[in-house]
Tab-separated table of C-alpha atoms in Angstrom:
chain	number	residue	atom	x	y	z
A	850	UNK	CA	-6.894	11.288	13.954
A	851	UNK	CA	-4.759	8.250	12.500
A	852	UNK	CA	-2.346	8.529	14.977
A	853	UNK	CA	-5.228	8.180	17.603
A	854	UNK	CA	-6.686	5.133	15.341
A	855	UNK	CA	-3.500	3.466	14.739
A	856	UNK	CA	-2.732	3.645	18.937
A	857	UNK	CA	-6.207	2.351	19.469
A	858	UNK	CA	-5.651	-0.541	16.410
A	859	UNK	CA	-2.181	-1.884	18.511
A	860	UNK	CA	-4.021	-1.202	22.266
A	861	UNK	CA	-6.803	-3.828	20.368
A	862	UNK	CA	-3.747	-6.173	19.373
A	863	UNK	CA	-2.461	-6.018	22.846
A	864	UNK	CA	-6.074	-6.607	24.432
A	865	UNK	CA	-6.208	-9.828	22.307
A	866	UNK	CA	-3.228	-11.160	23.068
A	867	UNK	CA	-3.707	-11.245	26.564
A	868	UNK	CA	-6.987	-12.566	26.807
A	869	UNK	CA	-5.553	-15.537	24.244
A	870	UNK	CA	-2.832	-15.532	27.226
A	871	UNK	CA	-5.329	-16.518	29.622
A	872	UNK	CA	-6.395	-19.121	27.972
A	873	UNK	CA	-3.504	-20.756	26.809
A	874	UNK	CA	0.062	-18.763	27.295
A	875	UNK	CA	1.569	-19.369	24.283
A	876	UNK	CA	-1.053	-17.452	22.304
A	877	UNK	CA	-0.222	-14.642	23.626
A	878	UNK	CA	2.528	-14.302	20.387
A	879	UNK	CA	-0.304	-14.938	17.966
A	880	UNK	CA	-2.927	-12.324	19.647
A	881	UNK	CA	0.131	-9.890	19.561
A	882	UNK	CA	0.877	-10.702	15.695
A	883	UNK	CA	-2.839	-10.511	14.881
A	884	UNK	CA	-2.868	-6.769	16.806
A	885	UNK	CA	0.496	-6.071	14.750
A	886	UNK	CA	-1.984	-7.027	11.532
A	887	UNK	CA	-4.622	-4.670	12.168
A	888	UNK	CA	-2.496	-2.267	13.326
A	889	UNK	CA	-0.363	-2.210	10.086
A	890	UNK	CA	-3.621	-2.542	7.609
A	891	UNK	CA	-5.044	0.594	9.921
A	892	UNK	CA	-2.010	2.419	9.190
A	893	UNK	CA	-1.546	1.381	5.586
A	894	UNK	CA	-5.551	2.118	4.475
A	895	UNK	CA	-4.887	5.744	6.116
A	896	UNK	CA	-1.820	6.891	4.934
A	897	UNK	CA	-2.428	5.627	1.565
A	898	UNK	CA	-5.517	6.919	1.096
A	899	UNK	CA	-4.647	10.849	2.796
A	900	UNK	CA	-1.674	10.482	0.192
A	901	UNK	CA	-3.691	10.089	-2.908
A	902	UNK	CA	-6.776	11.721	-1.907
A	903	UNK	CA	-5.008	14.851	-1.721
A	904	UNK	CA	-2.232	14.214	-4.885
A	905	UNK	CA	-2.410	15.681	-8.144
A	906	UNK	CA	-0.495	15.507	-11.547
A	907	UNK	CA	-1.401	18.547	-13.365
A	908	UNK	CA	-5.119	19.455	-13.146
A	909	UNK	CA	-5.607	15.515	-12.921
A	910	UNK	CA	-6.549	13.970	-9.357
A	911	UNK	CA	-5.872	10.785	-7.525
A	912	UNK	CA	-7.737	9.177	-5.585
A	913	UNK	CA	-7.614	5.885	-2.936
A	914	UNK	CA	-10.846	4.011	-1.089
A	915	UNK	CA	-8.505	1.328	0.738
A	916	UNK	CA	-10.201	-0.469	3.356
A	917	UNK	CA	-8.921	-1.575	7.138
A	918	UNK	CA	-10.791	-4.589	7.113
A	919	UNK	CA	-10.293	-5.381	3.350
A	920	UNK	CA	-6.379	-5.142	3.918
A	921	UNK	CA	-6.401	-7.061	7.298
A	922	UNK	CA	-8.543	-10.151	5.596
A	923	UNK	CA	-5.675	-9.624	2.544
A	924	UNK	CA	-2.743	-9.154	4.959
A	925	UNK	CA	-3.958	-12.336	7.123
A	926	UNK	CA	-4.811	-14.934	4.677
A	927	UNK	CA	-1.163	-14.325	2.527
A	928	UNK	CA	0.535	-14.909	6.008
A	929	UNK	CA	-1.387	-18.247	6.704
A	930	UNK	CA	-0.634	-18.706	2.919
A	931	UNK	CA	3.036	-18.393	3.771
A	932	UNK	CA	3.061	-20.004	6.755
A	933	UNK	CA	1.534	-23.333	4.995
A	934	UNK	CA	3.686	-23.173	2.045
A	935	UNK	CA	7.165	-22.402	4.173
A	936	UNK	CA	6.756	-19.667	2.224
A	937	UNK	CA	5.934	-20.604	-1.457
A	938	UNK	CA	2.727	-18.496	-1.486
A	939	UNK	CA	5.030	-15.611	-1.718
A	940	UNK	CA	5.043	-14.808	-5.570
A	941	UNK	CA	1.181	-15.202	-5.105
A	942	UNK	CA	1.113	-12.944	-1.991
A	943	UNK	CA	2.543	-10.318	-4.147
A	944	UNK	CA	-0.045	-10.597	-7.259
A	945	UNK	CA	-2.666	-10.533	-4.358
A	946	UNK	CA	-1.192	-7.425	-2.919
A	947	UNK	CA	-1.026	-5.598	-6.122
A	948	UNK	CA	-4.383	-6.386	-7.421
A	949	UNK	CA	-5.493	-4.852	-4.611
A	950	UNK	CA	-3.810	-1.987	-4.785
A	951	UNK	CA	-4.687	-1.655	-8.774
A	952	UNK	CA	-8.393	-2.131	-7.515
A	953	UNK	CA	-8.914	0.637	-5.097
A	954	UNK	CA	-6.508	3.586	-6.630
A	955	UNK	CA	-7.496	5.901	-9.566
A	956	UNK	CA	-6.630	8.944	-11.723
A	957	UNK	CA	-9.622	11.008	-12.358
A	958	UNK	CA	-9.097	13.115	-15.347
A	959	UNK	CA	-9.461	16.529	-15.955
A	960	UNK	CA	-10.219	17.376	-19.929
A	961	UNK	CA	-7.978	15.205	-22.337
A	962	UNK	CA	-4.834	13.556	-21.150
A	963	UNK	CA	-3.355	13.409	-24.377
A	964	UNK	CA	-3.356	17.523	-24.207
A	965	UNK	CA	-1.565	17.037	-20.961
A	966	UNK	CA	0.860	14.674	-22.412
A	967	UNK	CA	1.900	16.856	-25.098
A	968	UNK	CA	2.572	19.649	-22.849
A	969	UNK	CA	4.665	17.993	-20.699
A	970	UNK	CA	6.578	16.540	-23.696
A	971	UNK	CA	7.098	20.543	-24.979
A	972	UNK	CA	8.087	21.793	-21.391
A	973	UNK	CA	10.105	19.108	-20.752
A	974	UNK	CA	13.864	20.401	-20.041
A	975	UNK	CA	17.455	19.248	-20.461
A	976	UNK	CA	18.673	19.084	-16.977
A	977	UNK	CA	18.004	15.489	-16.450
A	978	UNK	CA	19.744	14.782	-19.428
A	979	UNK	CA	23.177	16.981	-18.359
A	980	UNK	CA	23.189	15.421	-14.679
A	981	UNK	CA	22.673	12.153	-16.400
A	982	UNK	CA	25.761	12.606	-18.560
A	983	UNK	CA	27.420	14.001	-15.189
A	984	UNK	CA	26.846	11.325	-13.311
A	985	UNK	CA	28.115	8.722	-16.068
A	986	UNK	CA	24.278	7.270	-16.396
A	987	UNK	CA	23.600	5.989	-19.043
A	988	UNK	CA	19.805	5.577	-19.796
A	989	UNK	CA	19.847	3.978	-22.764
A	990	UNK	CA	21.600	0.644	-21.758
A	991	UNK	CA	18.270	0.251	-19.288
C-alpha cells in the first residue's frame, strides 16, 4: 500500500514537471523537485508512522499521526528558506523539523513508568559493561 502511494506520489511529481515543461522548459527541474518533495514527505509520514504505530517498550506503546501534507508544507517552506538565505535557514530548518517530529510522536503508558524503570534498572546485565571494557570504551569520559 505505501509502495503503491509512494509510486503514485513521484508519477504526480513527474506529471507536474512536464506540464511546467510546457509552459516554460526550464521548469521542468522545479516540477521534478516539487514531485521529489511529495514523494519524500509521502514516504517519510508512512514509514514513520507504521514504525511507531506498531513499536513497543515494555507494555508501553508508541504511537505517530505524521501528516503528507503537513510534512510537504514543512519540507517546502525550509527549502525556499534555504534557498533565500544561501543556506542560513539551516539551524532553523532543523528546530522546525524537530518540533515537528516532537509534536506528532507519543508514548502511551501502560500503569506507572517509574515501576517499569525500576525493573529495567534490576534486570539490567553486565555484558555491556565487559564488551565495553573489551573494546577499550570508555563511557565515562563521554
Amino acid at each position: 500500500m505505501l509502495g503503491a502511494i509512494f509510486i503514485a506520489a513521484i508519477a504526480v511529481g513527474y506529471g507536474i514537471g512536464v506540464g511546467l515543461g510546457y509552459i516554460f522548459e526550464p521548469l521542468v527541474g522545479l516540477g521534478v523537485m516539487l514531485g521529489y518533495v511529495i514523494a519524500f514527505s509521502v514516504w517519510t509520514a508512512g514509514t514513520t508512522n507504521l514504525y511507531f504505530n506498531n513499536a513497543m517498550l515494555g507494555e508501553h506503546e508508541f504511537s505517530a499521526d505524521y501528516e503528507a501534507p503537513g510534512l510537504i508544507k514543512l519540507y517546502l517552506t525550509n527549502t525556499i528558506g534555504m534557498v533565500c538565505t544561501l543556506g542560513f535557514f539551516y539551524p532553523w530548518a532543523r528546530v522546525r523539523v524537530a518540533k515537528y517530529k516532537a509534536e506528532h510522536t507519543y508514548l502511551t503508558f501502560d500503569g506507572n513508568m517509574d515501576d517499569f524503570v525500576n525493573s529495567e534498572m534490576k534486570a539490567k546485565s553486565s555484558i555491556g559493561e565487559e564488551l565495553g571494557d573489551a573494546l577499550g570504551v570508555d563511557v565515562a569520559a563521554f
